[in-house]
PDB file of N, CA, C and O in Angstrom:
ATOM      1  N   UNK A  21      79.256 170.731 123.568  1.00  0.00           N
ATOM      2  CA  UNK A  21      80.590 170.288 123.218  1.00  0.00           C
ATOM      3  C   UNK A  21      81.148 169.389 124.321  1.00  0.00           C
ATOM      4  O   UNK A  21      81.386 169.834 125.433  1.00  0.00           O
ATOM      5  N   UNK A  22      81.352 168.150 124.029  1.00  0.00           N
ATOM      6  CA  UNK A  22      81.961 167.243 124.993  1.00  0.00           C
ATOM      7  C   UNK A  22      83.460 167.458 124.994  1.00  0.00           C
ATOM      8  O   UNK A  22      84.059 167.780 123.979  1.00  0.00           O
ATOM      9  N   UNK A  23      84.075 167.313 126.145  1.00  0.00           N
ATOM     10  CA  UNK A  23      85.534 167.443 126.218  1.00  0.00           C
ATOM     11  C   UNK A  23      86.186 166.220 125.604  1.00  0.00           C
ATOM     12  O   UNK A  23      85.737 165.101 125.810  1.00  0.00           O
ATOM     13  N   UNK A  24      87.247 166.465 124.853  1.00  0.00           N
ATOM     14  CA  UNK A  24      88.036 165.368 124.316  1.00  0.00           C
ATOM     15  C   UNK A  24      88.932 164.812 125.407  1.00  0.00           C
ATOM     16  O   UNK A  24      88.942 165.278 126.538  1.00  0.00           O
ATOM     17  N   UNK A  25      89.700 163.823 125.078  1.00  0.00           N
ATOM     18  CA  UNK A  25      90.529 163.180 126.091  1.00  0.00           C
ATOM     19  C   UNK A  25      91.873 163.862 126.297  1.00  0.00           C
ATOM     20  O   UNK A  25      92.559 163.576 127.258  1.00  0.00           O
ATOM     21  N   UNK A  26      92.257 164.775 125.382  1.00  0.00           N
ATOM     22  CA  UNK A  26      93.562 165.402 125.509  1.00  0.00           C
ATOM     23  C   UNK A  26      93.508 166.596 126.430  1.00  0.00           C
ATOM     24  O   UNK A  26      92.726 167.511 126.239  1.00  0.00           O
ATOM     25  N   UNK A  27      94.373 166.585 127.450  1.00  0.00           N
ATOM     26  CA  UNK A  27      94.457 167.666 128.426  1.00  0.00           C
ATOM     27  C   UNK A  27      95.932 167.943 128.676  1.00  0.00           C
ATOM     28  O   UNK A  27      96.730 167.020 128.800  1.00  0.00           O
ATOM     29  N   UNK A  28      96.296 169.236 128.718  1.00  0.00           N
ATOM     30  CA  UNK A  28      97.650 169.619 129.111  1.00  0.00           C
ATOM     31  C   UNK A  28      97.540 170.666 130.209  1.00  0.00           C
ATOM     32  O   UNK A  28      96.528 171.350 130.339  1.00  0.00           O
ATOM     33  N   UNK A  29      98.596 170.767 131.013  1.00  0.00           N
ATOM     34  CA  UNK A  29      98.609 171.705 132.136  1.00  0.00           C
ATOM     35  C   UNK A  29      99.779 172.663 131.962  1.00  0.00           C
ATOM     36  O   UNK A  29     100.919 172.240 131.767  1.00  0.00           O
ATOM     37  N   UNK A  30      99.495 173.975 132.047  1.00  0.00           N
ATOM     38  CA  UNK A  30     100.516 174.999 131.912  1.00  0.00           C
ATOM     39  C   UNK A  30     101.319 175.157 133.195  1.00  0.00           C
ATOM     40  O   UNK A  30     100.951 174.641 134.256  1.00  0.00           O
ATOM     41  N   UNK A  31     102.416 175.894 133.099  1.00  0.00           N
ATOM     42  CA  UNK A  31     103.277 176.133 134.258  1.00  0.00           C
ATOM     43  C   UNK A  31     102.533 176.801 135.409  1.00  0.00           C
ATOM     44  O   UNK A  31     102.856 176.583 136.574  1.00  0.00           O
ATOM     45  N   UNK A  32     101.526 177.616 135.096  1.00  0.00           N
ATOM     46  CA  UNK A  32     100.754 178.300 136.141  1.00  0.00           C
ATOM     47  C   UNK A  32      99.605 177.451 136.667  1.00  0.00           C
ATOM     48  O   UNK A  32      98.812 177.900 137.475  1.00  0.00           O
ATOM     49  N   UNK A  33      99.494 176.207 136.174  1.00  0.00           N
ATOM     50  CA  UNK A  33      98.442 175.305 136.627  1.00  0.00           C
ATOM     51  C   UNK A  33      97.191 175.331 135.766  1.00  0.00           C
ATOM     52  O   UNK A  33      96.296 174.515 135.965  1.00  0.00           O
ATOM     53  N   UNK A  34      97.114 176.282 134.821  1.00  0.00           N
ATOM     54  CA  UNK A  34      95.944 176.338 133.942  1.00  0.00           C
ATOM     55  C   UNK A  34      95.804 175.014 133.205  1.00  0.00           C
ATOM     56  O   UNK A  34      96.771 174.471 132.683  1.00  0.00           O
ATOM     57  N   UNK A  35      94.592 174.505 133.187  1.00  0.00           N
ATOM     58  CA  UNK A  35      94.288 173.240 132.524  1.00  0.00           C
ATOM     59  C   UNK A  35      93.702 173.564 131.153  1.00  0.00           C
ATOM     60  O   UNK A  35      92.734 174.322 131.054  1.00  0.00           O
ATOM     61  N   UNK A  36      94.300 173.028 130.104  1.00  0.00           N
ATOM     62  CA  UNK A  36      93.814 173.223 128.742  1.00  0.00           C
ATOM     63  C   UNK A  36      93.226 171.904 128.272  1.00  0.00           C
ATOM     64  O   UNK A  36      93.877 170.861 128.343  1.00  0.00           O
ATOM     65  N   UNK A  37      91.979 171.955 127.821  1.00  0.00           N
ATOM     66  CA  UNK A  37      91.294 170.759 127.365  1.00  0.00           C
ATOM     67  C   UNK A  37      90.596 171.050 126.054  1.00  0.00           C
ATOM     68  O   UNK A  37      90.180 172.186 125.802  1.00  0.00           O
ATOM     69  N   UNK A  38      90.472 170.027 125.219  1.00  0.00           N
ATOM     70  CA  UNK A  38      89.819 170.226 123.929  1.00  0.00           C
ATOM     71  C   UNK A  38      88.470 169.527 123.900  1.00  0.00           C
ATOM     72  O   UNK A  38      88.275 168.459 124.465  1.00  0.00           O
ATOM     73  N   UNK A  39      87.538 170.193 123.229  1.00  0.00           N
ATOM     74  CA  UNK A  39      86.269 169.609 122.844  1.00  0.00           C
ATOM     75  C   UNK A  39      86.349 169.351 121.353  1.00  0.00           C
ATOM     76  O   UNK A  39      87.418 169.442 120.754  1.00  0.00           O
ATOM     77  N   UNK A  40      85.224 169.092 120.725  1.00  0.00           N
ATOM     78  CA  UNK A  40      85.255 168.813 119.292  1.00  0.00           C
ATOM     79  C   UNK A  40      85.734 170.023 118.489  1.00  0.00           C
ATOM     80  O   UNK A  40      86.563 169.901 117.598  1.00  0.00           O
ATOM     81  N   UNK A  41      85.205 171.197 118.812  1.00  0.00           N
ATOM     82  CA  UNK A  41      85.534 172.408 118.069  1.00  0.00           C
ATOM     83  C   UNK A  41      85.994 173.546 118.981  1.00  0.00           C
ATOM     84  O   UNK A  41      86.105 174.679 118.534  1.00  0.00           O
ATOM     85  N   UNK A  42      86.253 173.256 120.245  1.00  0.00           N
ATOM     86  CA  UNK A  42      86.540 174.299 121.222  1.00  0.00           C
ATOM     87  C   UNK A  42      87.741 173.930 122.078  1.00  0.00           C
ATOM     88  O   UNK A  42      87.905 172.786 122.482  1.00  0.00           O
ATOM     89  N   UNK A  43      88.578 174.944 122.365  1.00  0.00           N
ATOM     90  CA  UNK A  43      89.681 174.816 123.308  1.00  0.00           C
ATOM     91  C   UNK A  43      89.279 175.558 124.569  1.00  0.00           C
ATOM     92  O   UNK A  43      88.812 176.695 124.498  1.00  0.00           O
ATOM     93  N   UNK A  44      89.430 174.913 125.709  1.00  0.00           N
ATOM     94  CA  UNK A  44      89.056 175.498 126.993  1.00  0.00           C
ATOM     95  C   UNK A  44      90.292 175.707 127.855  1.00  0.00           C
ATOM     96  O   UNK A  44      91.165 174.844 127.907  1.00  0.00           O
ATOM     97  N   UNK A  45      90.343 176.854 128.547  1.00  0.00           N
ATOM     98  CA  UNK A  45      91.355 177.107 129.567  1.00  0.00           C
ATOM     99  C   UNK A  45      90.604 177.126 130.899  1.00  0.00           C
ATOM    100  O   UNK A  45      89.667 177.913 131.084  1.00  0.00           O
ATOM    101  N   UNK A  46      91.004 176.253 131.813  1.00  0.00           N
ATOM    102  CA  UNK A  46      90.266 176.064 133.061  1.00  0.00           C
ATOM    103  C   UNK A  46      91.137 176.452 134.243  1.00  0.00           C
ATOM    104  O   UNK A  46      92.293 176.034 134.345  1.00  0.00           O
ATOM    105  N   UNK A  47      90.570 177.240 135.142  1.00  0.00           N
ATOM    106  CA  UNK A  47      91.263 177.657 136.356  1.00  0.00           C
ATOM    107  C   UNK A  47      91.387 176.447 137.286  1.00  0.00           C
ATOM    108  O   UNK A  47      90.383 175.825 137.630  1.00  0.00           O
ATOM    109  N   UNK A  48      92.613 176.095 137.711  1.00  0.00           N
ATOM    110  CA  UNK A  48      92.792 174.905 138.543  1.00  0.00           C
ATOM    111  C   UNK A  48      92.264 175.078 139.973  1.00  0.00           C
ATOM    112  O   UNK A  48      92.021 174.094 140.659  1.00  0.00           O
ATOM    113  N   UNK A  49      92.075 176.305 140.411  1.00  0.00           N
ATOM    114  CA  UNK A  49      91.627 176.554 141.780  1.00  0.00           C
ATOM    115  C   UNK A  49      90.121 176.354 141.933  1.00  0.00           C
ATOM    116  O   UNK A  49      89.661 175.669 142.845  1.00  0.00           O
ATOM    117  N   UNK A  50      89.353 176.955 141.001  1.00  0.00           N
ATOM    118  CA  UNK A  50      87.897 176.891 141.165  1.00  0.00           C
ATOM    119  C   UNK A  50      87.173 176.132 140.053  1.00  0.00           C
ATOM    120  O   UNK A  50      85.960 175.991 140.087  1.00  0.00           O
ATOM    121  N   UNK A  51      87.905 175.668 139.046  1.00  0.00           N
ATOM    122  CA  UNK A  51      87.297 174.891 137.966  1.00  0.00           C
ATOM    123  C   UNK A  51      86.537 175.713 136.942  1.00  0.00           C
ATOM    124  O   UNK A  51      85.944 175.162 136.028  1.00  0.00           O
ATOM    125  N   UNK A  52      86.560 177.041 137.084  1.00  0.00           N
ATOM    126  CA  UNK A  52      85.852 177.907 136.137  1.00  0.00           C
ATOM    127  C   UNK A  52      86.648 178.050 134.844  1.00  0.00           C
ATOM    128  O   UNK A  52      87.872 177.940 134.836  1.00  0.00           O
ATOM    129  N   UNK A  53      85.918 178.308 133.759  1.00  0.00           N
ATOM    130  CA  UNK A  53      86.593 178.568 132.493  1.00  0.00           C
ATOM    131  C   UNK A  53      87.252 179.935 132.557  1.00  0.00           C
ATOM    132  O   UNK A  53      86.608 180.926 132.871  1.00  0.00           O
ATOM    133  N   UNK A  54      88.551 179.992 132.249  1.00  0.00           N
ATOM    134  CA  UNK A  54      89.235 181.279 132.103  1.00  0.00           C
ATOM    135  C   UNK A  54      88.846 181.891 130.771  1.00  0.00           C
ATOM    136  O   UNK A  54      88.635 183.082 130.653  1.00  0.00           O
ATOM    137  N   UNK A  55      88.819 181.061 129.740  1.00  0.00           N
ATOM    138  CA  UNK A  55      88.378 181.464 128.415  1.00  0.00           C
ATOM    139  C   UNK A  55      88.085 180.229 127.590  1.00  0.00           C
ATOM    140  O   UNK A  55      88.468 179.125 127.945  1.00  0.00           O
ATOM    141  N   UNK A  56      87.381 180.444 126.468  1.00  0.00           N
ATOM    142  CA  UNK A  56      87.082 179.394 125.485  1.00  0.00           C
ATOM    143  C   UNK A  56      87.405 179.955 124.109  1.00  0.00           C
ATOM    144  O   UNK A  56      87.194 181.132 123.843  1.00  0.00           O
ATOM    145  N   UNK A  57      87.921 179.109 123.226  1.00  0.00           N
ATOM    146  CA  UNK A  57      88.197 179.498 121.852  1.00  0.00           C
ATOM    147  C   UNK A  57      87.612 178.446 120.944  1.00  0.00           C
ATOM    148  O   UNK A  57      87.832 177.246 121.137  1.00  0.00           O
ATOM    149  N   UNK A  58      86.853 178.889 119.936  1.00  0.00           N
ATOM    150  CA  UNK A  58      86.257 177.955 118.986  1.00  0.00           C
ATOM    151  C   UNK A  58      86.930 178.103 117.621  1.00  0.00           C
ATOM    152  O   UNK A  58      87.260 179.206 117.197  1.00  0.00           O
ATOM    153  N   UNK A  59      87.121 176.966 116.959  1.00  0.00           N
ATOM    154  CA  UNK A  59      87.690 176.962 115.612  1.00  0.00           C
ATOM    155  C   UNK A  59      86.794 177.836 114.735  1.00  0.00           C
ATOM    156  O   UNK A  59      85.576 177.660 114.712  1.00  0.00           O
ATOM    157  N   UNK A  60      87.377 178.805 114.025  1.00  0.00           N
ATOM    158  CA  UNK A  60      86.540 179.647 113.149  1.00  0.00           C
ATOM    159  C   UNK A  60      85.973 178.835 111.992  1.00  0.00           C
ATOM    160  O   UNK A  60      86.631 177.937 111.482  1.00  0.00           O
ATOM    161  N   UNK A  61      84.755 179.175 111.608  1.00  0.00           N
ATOM    162  CA  UNK A  61      84.131 178.467 110.486  1.00  0.00           C
ATOM    163  C   UNK A  61      84.764 178.859 109.163  1.00  0.00           C
ATOM    164  O   UNK A  61      84.869 178.055 108.251  1.00  0.00           O
ATOM    165  N   UNK A  62      85.188 180.113 109.049  1.00  0.00           N
ATOM    166  CA  UNK A  62      85.849 180.585 107.839  1.00  0.00           C
ATOM    167  C   UNK A  62      86.983 181.529 108.228  1.00  0.00           C
ATOM    168  O   UNK A  62      86.987 182.108 109.312  1.00  0.00           O
ATOM    169  N   UNK A  63      87.943 181.672 107.337  1.00  0.00           N
ATOM    170  CA  UNK A  63      89.039 182.617 107.510  1.00  0.00           C
ATOM    171  C   UNK A  63      89.151 183.418 106.218  1.00  0.00           C
ATOM    172  O   UNK A  63      89.202 182.851 105.132  1.00  0.00           O
ATOM    173  N   UNK A  64      89.176 184.730 106.344  1.00  0.00           N
ATOM    174  CA  UNK A  64      89.313 185.594 105.178  1.00  0.00           C
ATOM    175  C   UNK A  64      90.793 185.819 104.890  1.00  0.00           C
ATOM    176  O   UNK A  64      91.580 186.063 105.792  1.00  0.00           O
ATOM    177  N   UNK A  65      91.168 185.709 103.633  1.00  0.00           N
ATOM    178  CA  UNK A  65      92.541 185.956 103.219  1.00  0.00           C
ATOM    179  C   UNK A  65      92.507 186.703 101.895  1.00  0.00           C
ATOM    180  O   UNK A  65      91.434 187.010 101.364  1.00  0.00           O
ATOM    181  N   UNK A  66      93.650 187.011 101.345  1.00  0.00           N
ATOM    182  CA  UNK A  66      93.719 187.861 100.147  1.00  0.00           C
ATOM    183  C   UNK A  66      93.014 187.276  98.934  1.00  0.00           C
ATOM    184  O   UNK A  66      92.606 188.007  98.034  1.00  0.00           O
ATOM    185  N   UNK A  67      92.846 185.974  98.864  1.00  0.00           N
ATOM    186  CA  UNK A  67      92.188 185.346  97.713  1.00  0.00           C
ATOM    187  C   UNK A  67      90.716 185.034  97.969  1.00  0.00           C
ATOM    188  O   UNK A  67      90.103 184.313  97.212  1.00  0.00           O
ATOM    189  N   UNK A  68      90.178 185.514  99.080  1.00  0.00           N
ATOM    190  CA  UNK A  68      88.774 185.255  99.385  1.00  0.00           C
ATOM    191  C   UNK A  68      88.606 184.654 100.758  1.00  0.00           C
ATOM    192  O   UNK A  68      89.384 184.906 101.669  1.00  0.00           O
ATOM    193  N   UNK A  69      87.621 183.813 100.893  1.00  0.00           N
ATOM    194  CA  UNK A  69      87.306 183.185 102.164  1.00  0.00           C
ATOM    195  C   UNK A  69      87.513 181.679 102.055  1.00  0.00           C
ATOM    196  O   UNK A  69      87.085 181.061 101.093  1.00  0.00           O
ATOM    197  N   UNK A  70      88.156 181.113 103.057  1.00  0.00           N
ATOM    198  CA  UNK A  70      88.379 179.662 103.088  1.00  0.00           C
ATOM    199  C   UNK A  70      87.525 179.046 104.183  1.00  0.00           C
ATOM    200  O   UNK A  70      87.404 179.595 105.278  1.00  0.00           O
ATOM    201  N   UNK A  71      86.919 177.922 103.888  1.00  0.00           N
ATOM    202  CA  UNK A  71      86.152 177.176 104.870  1.00  0.00           C
ATOM    203  C   UNK A  71      87.138 176.397 105.726  1.00  0.00           C
ATOM    204  O   UNK A  71      87.939 175.627 105.209  1.00  0.00           O
ATOM    205  N   UNK A  72      87.135 176.623 107.037  1.00  0.00           N
ATOM    206  CA  UNK A  72      88.169 176.036 107.890  1.00  0.00           C
ATOM    207  C   UNK A  72      87.627 175.188 109.031  1.00  0.00           C
ATOM    208  O   UNK A  72      88.395 174.673 109.813  1.00  0.00           O
ATOM    209  N   UNK A  73      86.328 175.069 109.160  1.00  0.00           N
ATOM    210  CA  UNK A  73      85.763 174.424 110.333  1.00  0.00           C
ATOM    211  C   UNK A  73      86.131 172.943 110.363  1.00  0.00           C
ATOM    212  O   UNK A  73      85.750 172.170 109.504  1.00  0.00           O
ATOM    213  N   UNK A  74      86.941 172.572 111.346  1.00  0.00           N
ATOM    214  CA  UNK A  74      87.342 171.187 111.506  1.00  0.00           C
ATOM    215  C   UNK A  74      87.491 170.865 112.979  1.00  0.00           C
ATOM    216  O   UNK A  74      87.752 171.742 113.795  1.00  0.00           O
ATOM    217  N   UNK A  75      87.313 169.628 113.315  1.00  0.00           N
ATOM    218  CA  UNK A  75      87.428 169.178 114.701  1.00  0.00           C
ATOM    219  C   UNK A  75      88.867 169.299 115.176  1.00  0.00           C
ATOM    220  O   UNK A  75      89.800 169.007 114.433  1.00  0.00           O
ATOM    221  N   UNK A  76      89.053 169.746 116.413  1.00  0.00           N
ATOM    222  CA  UNK A  76      90.392 169.802 116.992  1.00  0.00           C
ATOM    223  C   UNK A  76      90.846 168.371 117.251  1.00  0.00           C
ATOM    224  O   UNK A  76      90.154 167.590 117.885  1.00  0.00           O
ATOM    225  N   UNK A  77      92.036 168.027 116.729  1.00  0.00           N
ATOM    226  CA  UNK A  77      92.485 166.653 116.839  1.00  0.00           C
ATOM    227  C   UNK A  77      93.727 166.456 117.681  1.00  0.00           C
ATOM    228  O   UNK A  77      94.082 165.343 118.016  1.00  0.00           O
ATOM    229  N   UNK A  78      94.404 167.541 118.034  1.00  0.00           N
ATOM    230  CA  UNK A  78      95.634 167.410 118.808  1.00  0.00           C
ATOM    231  C   UNK A  78      95.869 168.692 119.601  1.00  0.00           C
ATOM    232  O   UNK A  78      95.442 169.765 119.194  1.00  0.00           O
ATOM    233  N   UNK A  79      96.535 168.552 120.727  1.00  0.00           N
ATOM    234  CA  UNK A  79      96.837 169.695 121.581  1.00  0.00           C
ATOM    235  C   UNK A  79      98.229 169.497 122.164  1.00  0.00           C
ATOM    236  O   UNK A  79      98.554 168.420 122.658  1.00  0.00           O
ATOM    237  N   UNK A  80      99.054 170.533 122.072  1.00  0.00           N
ATOM    238  CA  UNK A  80     100.398 170.483 122.654  1.00  0.00           C
ATOM    239  C   UNK A  80     100.716 171.842 123.252  1.00  0.00           C
ATOM    240  O   UNK A  80     100.191 172.870 122.833  1.00  0.00           O
ATOM    241  N   UNK A  81     101.585 171.847 124.240  1.00  0.00           N
ATOM    242  CA  UNK A  81     102.024 173.063 124.911  1.00  0.00           C
ATOM    243  C   UNK A  81     103.539 173.144 124.779  1.00  0.00           C
ATOM    244  O   UNK A  81     104.251 172.207 125.155  1.00  0.00           O
ATOM    245  N   UNK A  82     104.042 174.252 124.225  1.00  0.00           N
ATOM    246  CA  UNK A  82     105.486 174.399 124.041  1.00  0.00           C
ATOM    247  C   UNK A  82     106.153 174.839 125.337  1.00  0.00           C
ATOM    248  O   UNK A  82     105.483 175.258 126.287  1.00  0.00           O
ATOM    249  N   UNK A  83     107.470 174.766 125.388  1.00  0.00           N
ATOM    250  CA  UNK A  83     108.218 175.228 126.556  1.00  0.00           C
ATOM    251  C   UNK A  83     108.020 176.716 126.814  1.00  0.00           C
ATOM    252  O   UNK A  83     108.178 177.184 127.931  1.00  0.00           O
ATOM    253  N   UNK A  84     107.688 177.471 125.766  1.00  0.00           N
ATOM    254  CA  UNK A  84     107.452 178.902 125.886  1.00  0.00           C
ATOM    255  C   UNK A  84     106.027 179.228 126.350  1.00  0.00           C
ATOM    256  O   UNK A  84     105.682 180.380 126.551  1.00  0.00           O
ATOM    257  N   UNK A  85     105.182 178.209 126.480  1.00  0.00           N
ATOM    258  CA  UNK A  85     103.807 178.420 126.927  1.00  0.00           C
ATOM    259  C   UNK A  85     102.802 178.624 125.805  1.00  0.00           C
ATOM    260  O   UNK A  85     101.650 178.945 126.056  1.00  0.00           O
ATOM    261  N   UNK A  86     103.222 178.441 124.559  1.00  0.00           N
ATOM    262  CA  UNK A  86     102.304 178.558 123.419  1.00  0.00           C
ATOM    263  C   UNK A  86     101.542 177.251 123.228  1.00  0.00           C
ATOM    264  O   UNK A  86     102.094 176.166 123.409  1.00  0.00           O
ATOM    265  N   UNK A  87     100.284 177.369 122.838  1.00  0.00           N
ATOM    266  CA  UNK A  87      99.473 176.197 122.531  1.00  0.00           C
ATOM    267  C   UNK A  87      99.521 175.923 121.041  1.00  0.00           C
ATOM    268  O   UNK A  87      99.457 176.843 120.231  1.00  0.00           O
ATOM    269  N   UNK A  88      99.620 174.663 120.674  1.00  0.00           N
ATOM    270  CA  UNK A  88      99.607 174.246 119.285  1.00  0.00           C
ATOM    271  C   UNK A  88      98.425 173.300 119.112  1.00  0.00           C
ATOM    272  O   UNK A  88      98.288 172.327 119.866  1.00  0.00           O
ATOM    273  N   UNK A  89      97.567 173.593 118.121  1.00  0.00           N
ATOM    274  CA  UNK A  89      96.400 172.764 117.862  1.00  0.00           C
ATOM    275  C   UNK A  89      96.504 172.134 116.489  1.00  0.00           C
ATOM    276  O   UNK A  89      96.961 172.777 115.546  1.00  0.00           O
ATOM    277  N   UNK A  90      96.059 170.916 116.386  1.00  0.00           N
ATOM    278  CA  UNK A  90      95.925 170.265 115.099  1.00  0.00           C
ATOM    279  C   UNK A  90      94.440 170.108 114.825  1.00  0.00           C
ATOM    280  O   UNK A  90      93.627 170.124 115.741  1.00  0.00           O
ATOM    281  N   UNK A  91      94.055 169.970 113.565  1.00  0.00           N
ATOM    282  CA  UNK A  91      92.655 169.795 113.260  1.00  0.00           C
ATOM    283  C   UNK A  91      92.425 168.604 112.346  1.00  0.00           C
ATOM    284  O   UNK A  91      93.319 168.187 111.623  1.00  0.00           O
ATOM    285  N   UNK A  92      91.224 168.106 112.424  1.00  0.00           N
ATOM    286  CA  UNK A  92      90.797 166.987 111.594  1.00  0.00           C
ATOM    287  C   UNK A  92      89.717 167.526 110.668  1.00  0.00           C
ATOM    288  O   UNK A  92      88.718 168.066 111.142  1.00  0.00           O
ATOM    289  N   UNK A  93      89.922 167.415 109.393  1.00  0.00           N
ATOM    290  CA  UNK A  93      88.916 167.878 108.452  1.00  0.00           C
ATOM    291  C   UNK A  93      89.149 169.291 108.000  1.00  0.00           C
ATOM    292  O   UNK A  93      89.998 169.996 108.403  1.00  0.00           O
TER     293      UNK A  93
END
C-alpha cells in the first residue's frame, strides 16, 4: 500500500496518512505505526451484506479529534 498525498496531524502530534485502502496513525517521535485501519471489504447489515471496498479518497480531522474518511468507489 503506497501512502497517498493527504496527511493530517492531530493535536498530540500523531500523523495520519492514507494509502489506497488503509489509514495509518504514525508516532511523530519514532515514526512507528501506532495503528493501521483498512477499509472493510464488506459490511453486514439487517438486509444482508454490502460490498464496501473502495479506495480512501479524502481525510479530515475535526476539532474534536475525530477522523473523517471519504471513499472512491
